[in-house]
Coordinates of N, CA and C in Angstrom, one line a residue:
X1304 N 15.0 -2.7 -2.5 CA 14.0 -3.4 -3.3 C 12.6 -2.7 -3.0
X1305 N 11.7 -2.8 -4.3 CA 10.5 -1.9 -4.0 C 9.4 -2.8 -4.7
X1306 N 8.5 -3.0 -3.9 CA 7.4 -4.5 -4.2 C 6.1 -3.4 -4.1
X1307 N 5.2 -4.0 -5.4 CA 4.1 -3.4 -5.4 C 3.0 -4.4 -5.6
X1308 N 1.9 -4.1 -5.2 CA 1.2 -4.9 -4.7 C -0.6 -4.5 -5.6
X1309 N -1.8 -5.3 -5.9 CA -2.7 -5.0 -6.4 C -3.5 -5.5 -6.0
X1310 N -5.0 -5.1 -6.1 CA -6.0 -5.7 -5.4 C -6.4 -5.1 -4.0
X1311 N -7.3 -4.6 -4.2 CA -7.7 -4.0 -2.5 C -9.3 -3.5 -2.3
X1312 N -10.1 -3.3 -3.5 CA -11.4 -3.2 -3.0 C -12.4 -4.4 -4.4
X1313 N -14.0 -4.1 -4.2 CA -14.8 -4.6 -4.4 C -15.0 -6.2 -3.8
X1314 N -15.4 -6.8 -4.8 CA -15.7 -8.0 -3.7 C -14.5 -8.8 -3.0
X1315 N -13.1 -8.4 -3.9 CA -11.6 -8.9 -3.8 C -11.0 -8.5 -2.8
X1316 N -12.1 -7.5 -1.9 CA -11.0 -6.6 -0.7 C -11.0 -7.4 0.5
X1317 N -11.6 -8.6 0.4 CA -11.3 -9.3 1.7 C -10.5 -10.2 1.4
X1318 N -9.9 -10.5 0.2 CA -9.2 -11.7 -0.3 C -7.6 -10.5 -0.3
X1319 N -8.2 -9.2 -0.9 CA -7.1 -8.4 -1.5 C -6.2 -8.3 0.3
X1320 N -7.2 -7.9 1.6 CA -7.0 -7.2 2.7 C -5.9 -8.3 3.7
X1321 N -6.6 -9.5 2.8 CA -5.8 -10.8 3.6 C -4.4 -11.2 3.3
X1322 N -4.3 -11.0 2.2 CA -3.1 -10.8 1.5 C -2.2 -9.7 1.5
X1323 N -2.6 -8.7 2.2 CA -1.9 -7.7 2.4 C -1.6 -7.8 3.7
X1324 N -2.5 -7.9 4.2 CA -2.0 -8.3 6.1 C -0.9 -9.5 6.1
X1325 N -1.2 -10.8 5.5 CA -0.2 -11.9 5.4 C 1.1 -11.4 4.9
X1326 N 1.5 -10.6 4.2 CA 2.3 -10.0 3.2 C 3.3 -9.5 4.0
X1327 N 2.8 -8.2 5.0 CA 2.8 -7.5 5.9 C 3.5 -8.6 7.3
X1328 N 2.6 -9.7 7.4 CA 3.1 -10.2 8.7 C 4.5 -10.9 8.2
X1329 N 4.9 -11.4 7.0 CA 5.6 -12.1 6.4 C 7.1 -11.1 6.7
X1330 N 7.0 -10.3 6.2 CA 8.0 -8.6 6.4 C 8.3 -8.5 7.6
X1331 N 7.8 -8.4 8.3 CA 7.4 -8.7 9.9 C 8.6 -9.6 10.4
X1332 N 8.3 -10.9 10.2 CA 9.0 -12.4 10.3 C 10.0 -12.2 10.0
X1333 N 10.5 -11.5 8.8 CA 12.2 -11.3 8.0 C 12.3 -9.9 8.6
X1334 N 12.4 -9.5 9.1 CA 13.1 -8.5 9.8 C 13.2 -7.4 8.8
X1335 N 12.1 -7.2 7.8 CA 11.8 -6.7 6.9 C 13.3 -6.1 6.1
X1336 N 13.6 -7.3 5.9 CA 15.5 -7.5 5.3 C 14.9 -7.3 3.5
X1337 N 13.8 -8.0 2.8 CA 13.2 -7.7 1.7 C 12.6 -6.6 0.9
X1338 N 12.3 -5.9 2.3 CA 11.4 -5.0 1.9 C 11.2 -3.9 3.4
X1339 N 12.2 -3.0 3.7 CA 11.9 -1.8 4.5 C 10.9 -1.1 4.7
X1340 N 10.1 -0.9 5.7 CA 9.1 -0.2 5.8 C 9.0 1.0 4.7
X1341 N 7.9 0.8 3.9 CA 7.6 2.4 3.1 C 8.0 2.0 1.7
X1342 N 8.6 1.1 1.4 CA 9.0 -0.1 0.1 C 8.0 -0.7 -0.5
X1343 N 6.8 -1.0 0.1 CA 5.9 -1.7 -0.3 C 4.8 -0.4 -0.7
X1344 N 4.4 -1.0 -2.2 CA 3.2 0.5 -2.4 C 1.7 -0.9 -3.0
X1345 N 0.9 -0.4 -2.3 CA -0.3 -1.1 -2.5 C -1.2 -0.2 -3.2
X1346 N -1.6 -0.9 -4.4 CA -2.2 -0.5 -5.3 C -3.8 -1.2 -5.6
X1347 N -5.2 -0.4 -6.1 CA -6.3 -1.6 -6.2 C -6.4 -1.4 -7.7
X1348 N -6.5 -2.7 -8.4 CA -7.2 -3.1 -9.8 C -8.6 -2.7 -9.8
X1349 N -9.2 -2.8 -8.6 CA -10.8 -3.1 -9.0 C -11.4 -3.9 -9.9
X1350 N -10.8 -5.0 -9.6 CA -11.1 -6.0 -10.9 C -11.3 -6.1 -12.0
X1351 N -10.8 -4.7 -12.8 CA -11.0 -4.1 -13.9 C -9.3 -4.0 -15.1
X1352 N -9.5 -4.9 -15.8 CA -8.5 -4.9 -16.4 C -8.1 -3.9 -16.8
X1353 N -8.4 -3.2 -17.3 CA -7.8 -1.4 -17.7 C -7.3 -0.7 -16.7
X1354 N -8.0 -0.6 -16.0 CA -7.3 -0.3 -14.4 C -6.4 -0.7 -13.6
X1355 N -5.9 -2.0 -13.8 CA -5.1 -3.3 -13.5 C -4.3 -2.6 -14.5
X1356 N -4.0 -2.4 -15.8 CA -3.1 -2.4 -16.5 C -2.4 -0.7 -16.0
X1357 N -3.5 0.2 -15.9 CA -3.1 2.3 -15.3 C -2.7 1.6 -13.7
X1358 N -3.0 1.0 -13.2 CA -2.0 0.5 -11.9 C -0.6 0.0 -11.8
X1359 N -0.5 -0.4 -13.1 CA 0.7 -1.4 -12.6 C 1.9 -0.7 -13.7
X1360 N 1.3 -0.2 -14.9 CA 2.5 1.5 -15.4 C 3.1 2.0 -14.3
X1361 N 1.9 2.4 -13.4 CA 2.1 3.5 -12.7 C 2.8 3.3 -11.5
X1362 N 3.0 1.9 -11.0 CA 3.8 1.2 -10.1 C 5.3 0.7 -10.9
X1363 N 5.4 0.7 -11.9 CA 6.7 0.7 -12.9 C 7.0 2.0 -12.9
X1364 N 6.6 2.6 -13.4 CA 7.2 3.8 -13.8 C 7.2 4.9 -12.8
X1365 N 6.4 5.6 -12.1 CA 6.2 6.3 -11.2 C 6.8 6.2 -9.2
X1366 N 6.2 4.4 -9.2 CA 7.0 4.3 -8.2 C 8.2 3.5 -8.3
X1367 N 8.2 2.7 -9.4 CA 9.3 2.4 -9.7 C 10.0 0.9 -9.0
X1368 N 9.0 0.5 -8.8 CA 9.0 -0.9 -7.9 C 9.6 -1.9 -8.9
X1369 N 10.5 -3.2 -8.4 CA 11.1 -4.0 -8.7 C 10.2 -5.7 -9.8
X1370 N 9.5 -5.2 -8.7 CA 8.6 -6.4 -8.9 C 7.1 -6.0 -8.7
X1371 N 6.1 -7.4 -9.2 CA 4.3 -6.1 -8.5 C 4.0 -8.0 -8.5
X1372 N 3.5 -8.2 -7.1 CA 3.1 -9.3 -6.7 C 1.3 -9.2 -6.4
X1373 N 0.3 -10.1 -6.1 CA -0.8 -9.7 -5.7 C -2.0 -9.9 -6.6
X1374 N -2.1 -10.0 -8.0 CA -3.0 -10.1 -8.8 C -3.9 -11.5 -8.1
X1375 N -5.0 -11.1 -8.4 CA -6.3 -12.0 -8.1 C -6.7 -12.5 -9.0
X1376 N -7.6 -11.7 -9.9 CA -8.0 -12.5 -11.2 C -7.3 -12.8 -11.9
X1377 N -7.2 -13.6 -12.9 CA -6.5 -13.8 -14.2 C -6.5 -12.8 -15.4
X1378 N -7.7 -12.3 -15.3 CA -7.9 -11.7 -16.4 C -7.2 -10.0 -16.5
X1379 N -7.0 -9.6 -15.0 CA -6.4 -8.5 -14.7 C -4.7 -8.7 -14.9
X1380 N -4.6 -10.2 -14.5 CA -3.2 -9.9 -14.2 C -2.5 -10.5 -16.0
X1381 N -3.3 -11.0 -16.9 CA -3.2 -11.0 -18.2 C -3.0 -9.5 -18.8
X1382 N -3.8 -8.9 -18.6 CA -3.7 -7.5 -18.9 C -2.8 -7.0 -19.0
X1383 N -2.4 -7.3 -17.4 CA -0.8 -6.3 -17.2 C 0.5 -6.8 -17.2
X1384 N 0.3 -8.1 -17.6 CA 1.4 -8.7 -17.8 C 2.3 -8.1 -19.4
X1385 N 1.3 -7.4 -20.6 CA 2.7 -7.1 -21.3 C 3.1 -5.5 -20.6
X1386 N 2.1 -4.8 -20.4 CA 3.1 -3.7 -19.7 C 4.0 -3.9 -18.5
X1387 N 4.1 -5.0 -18.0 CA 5.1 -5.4 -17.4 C 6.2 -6.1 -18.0
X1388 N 6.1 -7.1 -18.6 CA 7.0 -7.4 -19.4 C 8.2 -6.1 -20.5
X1389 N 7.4 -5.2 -21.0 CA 8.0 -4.5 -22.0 C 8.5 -3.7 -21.4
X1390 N 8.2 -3.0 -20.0 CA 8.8 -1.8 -19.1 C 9.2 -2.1 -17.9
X1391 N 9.5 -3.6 -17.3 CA 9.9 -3.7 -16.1 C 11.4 -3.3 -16.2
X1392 N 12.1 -3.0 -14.8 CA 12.8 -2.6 -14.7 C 14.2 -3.7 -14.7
X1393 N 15.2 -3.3 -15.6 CA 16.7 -4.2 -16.4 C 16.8 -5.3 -14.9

């Protein structure tokens, strides 16, 4: 399984950083049975929906991740919710 992740800088990177650390210690805790080291790809929106939407193509298709957990705003993860929908993986 391959989990991708969004959100990592501007004013979101301390919310984005905490969530990645929690994320991380969580993996940790499960004997990282979910997700093998090097499985997880962390990606930043920059709070910018258009970019949120070129991030998370590019975590479908390129890395090819199962799922993309992490969105902060709404408005980013509206964005990318139909490119995820129309191209997530069967």
């Amino acid at each position: 399984m391959k989990i991708g992740s969004s959100a990592r800088s501007a004013p979101t990177a301390v919310i984005g950083n905490d969530m990645r650390n929690s994320f991380e210690l969580a993996l940790d805790h499960l004997g990282r049975k979910i997700a093998p080291a090097g499985r997880v790809v962390y990606e930043d929106d920059q709070q910018k929906p258009e970019v949120g939407v070129q991030k998370t193509l590019k975590l479908i298709e390129s890395d090819k991740v199962n799922f993309v957990v992490g969105y902060i705003w709404s408005n980013v993860l509206l964005a990318s919710l139909k490119p995820w929908w129309t191209r997530r993986p069967s």
